[in-house]
Amino acid sequence: MLIDFHLHVSRSEHERPWVLEFMESQYDGDLVELIDRVLTPTAIRPFLQENGIDWAVALAEDCPVTTGVTPHDFVADLCARANALPDPPRGPRGRLIPFAAINPFIVNDLGVEPERLVKEFGFRGFKVYPVYQHHYVNDIRMYPLYAKAQEPGVPMLVHTGSSVFKGARIKYGDPLHLDDVAIDFPRLNILMAHSGRPFWYQQAFWMARRHENVYTDHP
Ligand SMILES: [Zn+2]
């Protein structure tokens, strides 16, 4: 079974212009056309199935000063409508798993919002964007969120390492800041996106060896 654990389902209107420009420079073709064609409830699953994906973690984003905002209601609706379609008779199913994104500078009550997003919108995990939201992952401000996520066993994906996008602050991407979080929330499953690329691979590797609840992905 193949799971894509990091699928940004942002439409072009969700992204800041410089993000789109960079993505376009990396893609050989019309990126906006691809996004418009594929990021719909009826088209996303056939696209994932063609690419051999059984499950994909679909990410919301709340980083207005750096990369953009992909709203919770958009992601929840896309996932719910796509998943309501019948599975193919054989082969990869291409189902979506919605992950929320909570920005501590925008959401006031971090101890309430995760529950609301899980219960009302059906989110199954959340992503934290320290480099794009300008806070350390072990900032005490984030602790109510981790406590709330740990209870029902909701996992966390966290951006670690560098970014090419304008406004990103790389110092927040050091995986070692997760040491506190892993110890203080032993039942919170933490996946380090990008494994601290490129200069913190060693730290990310060490963290995953040190803590049973910390995992690396392929950079
Ligand atoms: Zn990401």
Tab-separated table of C-alpha atoms and ligand atoms in Angstrom:
chain	number	residue	atom	x	y	z
A	1	MET	CA	0.000	0.000	0.000
A	2	LEU	CA	1.327	3.419	-0.963
A	3	ILE	CA	0.512	6.468	1.187
A	4	ASP	CA	1.479	9.973	0.082
A	5	PHE	CA	1.862	11.724	3.417
A	6	HIS	CA	2.378	15.231	2.073
A	7	LEU	CA	-0.076	16.443	-0.544
A	8	HIS	CA	-0.712	20.183	-0.699
A	9	VAL	CA	-4.174	20.577	-2.174
A	10	SER	CA	-3.823	24.329	-2.675
A	11	ARG	CA	-5.485	25.867	-5.688
A	12	SER	CA	-3.629	28.694	-7.404
A	13	GLU	CA	-5.818	31.349	-5.763
A	14	HIS	CA	-4.774	30.040	-2.333
A	15	GLU	CA	-1.062	30.576	-2.956
A	16	ARG	CA	0.993	33.738	-2.690
A	17	PRO	CA	2.264	34.804	-6.147
A	18	TRP	CA	5.908	33.947	-5.459
A	19	VAL	CA	4.971	30.395	-4.455
A	20	LEU	CA	3.162	29.837	-7.711
A	21	GLU	CA	6.044	31.397	-9.666
A	22	PHE	CA	8.533	29.028	-8.053
A	23	MET	CA	6.334	25.974	-8.600
A	24	GLU	CA	5.833	26.959	-12.231
A	25	SER	CA	9.602	27.238	-12.699
A	26	GLN	CA	9.922	23.633	-11.462
A	27	TYR	CA	7.150	22.149	-13.586
A	28	ASP	CA	7.469	21.383	-17.265
A	29	GLY	CA	3.981	22.347	-18.449
A	30	ASP	CA	1.030	24.549	-17.516
A	31	LEU	CA	0.838	24.233	-13.743
A	32	VAL	CA	-2.328	26.293	-13.280
A	33	GLU	CA	-4.078	24.168	-15.889
A	34	LEU	CA	-2.970	21.008	-14.040
A	35	ILE	CA	-4.200	22.365	-10.693
A	36	ASP	CA	-7.551	23.435	-12.159
A	37	ARG	CA	-8.022	20.068	-13.836
A	38	VAL	CA	-6.931	17.818	-10.992
A	39	LEU	CA	-7.923	19.569	-7.761
A	40	THR	CA	-11.636	18.851	-7.875
A	41	PRO	CA	-13.661	16.276	-5.931
A	42	THR	CA	-14.221	14.161	-9.041
A	43	ALA	CA	-10.736	14.414	-10.588
A	44	ILE	CA	-8.387	14.126	-7.621
A	45	ARG	CA	-8.951	10.441	-6.919
A	46	PRO	CA	-8.492	9.212	-10.511
A	47	PHE	CA	-5.284	11.304	-10.587
A	48	LEU	CA	-4.004	9.638	-7.399
A	49	GLN	CA	-5.077	6.207	-8.635
A	50	GLU	CA	-3.164	6.711	-11.905
A	51	ASN	CA	-0.102	7.491	-9.812
A	52	GLY	CA	-0.471	4.357	-7.684
A	53	ILE	CA	-1.506	6.148	-4.472
A	54	ASP	CA	-3.875	4.371	-2.074
A	55	TRP	CA	-4.134	7.169	0.473
A	56	ALA	CA	-2.977	10.793	0.419
A	57	VAL	CA	-2.743	13.205	3.332
A	58	ALA	CA	-4.379	16.409	2.053
A	59	LEU	CA	-2.970	19.487	3.747
A	60	ALA	CA	-4.647	22.713	4.764
A	61	GLU	CA	-2.390	25.734	5.133
A	62	ASP	CA	-2.621	28.916	7.211
A	63	CYS	CA	0.535	30.886	6.394
A	64	PRO	CA	-0.722	34.215	5.004
A	65	VAL	CA	2.591	36.107	5.305
A	66	THR	CA	4.722	33.527	3.539
A	67	THR	CA	3.047	30.907	1.354
A	68	GLY	CA	-0.726	31.281	1.495
A	69	VAL	CA	-3.985	30.060	2.970
A	70	THR	CA	-5.735	26.868	1.949
A	71	PRO	CA	-8.847	27.002	4.133
A	72	HIS	CA	-10.132	24.202	6.329
A	73	ASP	CA	-13.594	24.236	4.796
A	74	PHE	CA	-12.127	23.874	1.298
A	75	VAL	CA	-9.912	20.919	2.286
A	76	ALA	CA	-12.651	19.214	4.330
A	77	ASP	CA	-15.169	19.595	1.506
A	78	LEU	CA	-12.727	18.347	-1.162
A	79	CYS	CA	-11.869	15.271	0.913
A	80	ALA	CA	-15.451	14.449	1.932
A	81	ARG	CA	-16.845	14.757	-1.593
A	82	ALA	CA	-13.951	12.874	-3.182
A	83	ASN	CA	-14.064	10.075	-0.606
A	84	ALA	CA	-17.837	9.693	-1.102
A	85	LEU	CA	-17.203	8.475	-4.654
A	86	PRO	CA	-17.068	4.669	-5.090
A	87	ASP	CA	-13.737	2.872	-4.870
A	88	PRO	CA	-12.414	1.450	-8.151
A	89	PRO	CA	-12.964	-2.330	-8.577
A	90	ARG	CA	-9.210	-2.943	-8.378
A	91	GLY	CA	-5.973	-1.091	-7.911
A	92	PRO	CA	-5.124	1.881	-5.694
A	93	ARG	CA	-8.091	3.667	-4.165
A	94	GLY	CA	-6.703	7.206	-4.066
A	95	ARG	CA	-8.549	8.194	-0.908
A	96	LEU	CA	-7.828	11.433	0.958
A	97	ILE	CA	-6.997	12.018	4.631
A	98	PRO	CA	-7.544	15.676	5.623
A	99	PHE	CA	-4.941	17.373	7.852
A	100	ALA	CA	-5.673	20.732	9.489
A	101	ALA	CA	-3.272	23.662	9.899
A	102	ILE	CA	-3.500	25.868	12.974
A	103	ASN	CA	-1.616	29.165	13.066
A	104	PRO	CA	-0.925	30.328	16.662
A	105	PHE	CA	-0.924	33.969	15.532
A	106	ILE	CA	-4.402	33.663	14.044
A	107	VAL	CA	-6.233	31.164	16.248
A	108	ASN	CA	-6.747	32.357	19.792
A	109	ASP	CA	-7.714	29.214	21.667
A	110	LEU	CA	-5.388	26.413	20.677
A	111	GLY	CA	-6.974	24.071	23.233
A	112	VAL	CA	-10.402	24.241	21.590
A	113	GLU	CA	-9.773	24.544	17.858
A	114	PRO	CA	-8.282	21.050	17.262
A	115	GLU	CA	-11.356	19.342	18.707
A	116	ARG	CA	-13.658	21.485	16.594
A	117	LEU	CA	-11.704	20.681	13.443
A	118	VAL	CA	-11.723	16.958	14.173
A	119	LYS	CA	-15.389	16.742	15.202
A	120	GLU	CA	-17.009	19.248	12.850
A	121	PHE	CA	-14.822	18.949	9.782
A	122	GLY	CA	-13.511	15.382	10.063
A	123	PHE	CA	-9.798	16.241	10.140
A	124	ARG	CA	-7.585	13.260	10.999
A	125	GLY	CA	-4.332	15.032	11.826
A	126	PHE	CA	-2.683	18.408	11.605
A	127	LYS	CA	0.356	20.064	10.137
A	128	VAL	CA	2.499	22.637	11.921
A	129	TYR	CA	4.459	25.170	9.813
A	130	PRO	CA	7.035	26.839	12.136
A	131	VAL	CA	9.221	28.129	9.291
A	132	TYR	CA	6.216	29.717	7.581
A	133	GLN	CA	4.377	30.878	10.704
A	134	HIS	CA	7.431	32.191	12.562
A	135	HIS	CA	7.414	30.334	15.857
A	136	TYR	CA	9.452	27.570	17.426
A	137	VAL	CA	7.702	24.223	17.481
A	138	ASN	CA	8.421	23.916	21.218
A	139	ASP	CA	6.955	27.369	21.987
A	140	ILE	CA	4.804	26.985	25.113
A	141	ARG	CA	2.039	28.734	23.167
A	142	MET	CA	1.661	25.553	21.086
A	143	TYR	CA	1.296	23.183	24.037
A	144	PRO	CA	-2.525	23.258	24.355
A	145	LEU	CA	-2.704	22.176	20.725
A	146	TYR	CA	-0.368	19.230	21.292
A	147	ALA	CA	-2.198	18.208	24.461
A	148	LYS	CA	-5.510	18.226	22.629
A	149	ALA	CA	-4.138	16.320	19.643
A	150	GLN	CA	-2.479	13.695	21.810
A	151	GLU	CA	-5.718	12.628	23.537
A	152	PRO	CA	-7.551	11.070	20.582
A	153	GLY	CA	-4.254	10.051	18.956
A	154	VAL	CA	-4.285	12.643	16.181
A	155	PRO	CA	-0.840	12.720	14.515
A	156	MET	CA	1.206	15.805	13.666
A	157	LEU	CA	3.205	16.509	10.536
A	158	VAL	CA	5.731	19.288	11.051
A	159	HIS	CA	7.795	21.137	8.487
A	160	THR	CA	11.493	20.831	9.335
A	161	GLY	CA	14.453	22.208	7.408
A	162	SER	CA	14.819	24.892	4.793
A	163	SER	CA	12.420	26.608	2.425
A	164	VAL	CA	12.913	28.589	-0.765
A	165	PHE	CA	9.810	30.716	-0.273
A	166	LYS	CA	9.969	34.430	0.409
A	167	GLY	CA	9.497	35.324	4.065
A	168	ALA	CA	10.281	31.871	5.468
A	169	ARG	CA	12.507	31.949	8.584
A	170	ILE	CA	14.769	28.943	8.531
A	171	LYS	CA	15.916	29.067	12.153
A	172	TYR	CA	12.514	27.669	13.164
A	173	GLY	CA	13.144	24.541	11.105
A	174	ASP	CA	15.737	22.853	13.324
A	175	PRO	CA	14.392	19.376	14.244
A	176	LEU	CA	16.050	19.557	17.673
A	177	HIS	CA	13.272	21.887	18.840
A	178	LEU	CA	11.013	18.824	18.625
A	179	ASP	CA	12.934	17.184	21.442
A	180	ASP	CA	10.840	19.018	24.058
A	181	VAL	CA	7.582	18.213	22.291
A	182	ALA	CA	8.408	14.515	21.903
A	183	ILE	CA	9.242	14.219	25.614
A	184	ASP	CA	6.371	16.337	26.938
A	185	PHE	CA	3.779	14.621	24.707
A	186	PRO	CA	4.889	10.968	24.532
A	187	ARG	CA	1.657	9.814	22.896
A	188	LEU	CA	1.748	12.447	20.156
A	189	ASN	CA	2.984	10.883	16.927
A	190	ILE	CA	5.274	13.348	15.144
A	191	LEU	CA	6.408	13.061	11.544
A	192	MET	CA	9.221	15.375	10.445
A	193	ALA	CA	8.462	16.560	6.914
A	194	HIS	CA	11.628	16.927	4.802
A	195	SER	CA	13.724	15.378	7.604
A	196	GLY	CA	15.473	18.677	8.382
A	197	ARG	CA	16.738	19.229	4.815
A	198	PRO	CA	19.513	19.912	3.952
A	199	PHE	CA	21.778	20.756	6.870
A	200	TRP	CA	19.844	19.085	9.720
A	201	TYR	CA	19.530	15.522	8.371
A	202	GLN	CA	21.739	14.273	11.192
A	203	GLN	CA	19.592	15.940	13.836
A	204	ALA	CA	16.398	14.553	12.285
A	205	PHE	CA	17.887	11.059	12.116
A	206	TRP	CA	18.987	11.305	15.730
A	207	MET	CA	15.542	12.483	16.836
A	208	ALA	CA	13.838	9.546	15.127
A	209	ARG	CA	16.246	7.114	16.797
A	210	ARG	CA	15.887	8.789	20.176
A	211	HIS	CA	12.094	9.069	20.396
A	212	GLU	CA	9.588	6.301	19.740
A	213	ASN	CA	6.967	8.860	18.722
A	214	VAL	CA	9.109	10.713	16.141
A	215	TYR	CA	9.409	9.624	12.509
A	216	THR	CA	11.282	10.877	9.454
A	217	ASP	CA	10.047	11.042	5.893
A	218	HIS	CA	12.129	10.890	2.754
A	219	PRO	CA	13.589	14.379	2.196
B	1	ZN	ZN	4.425	20.991	3.002
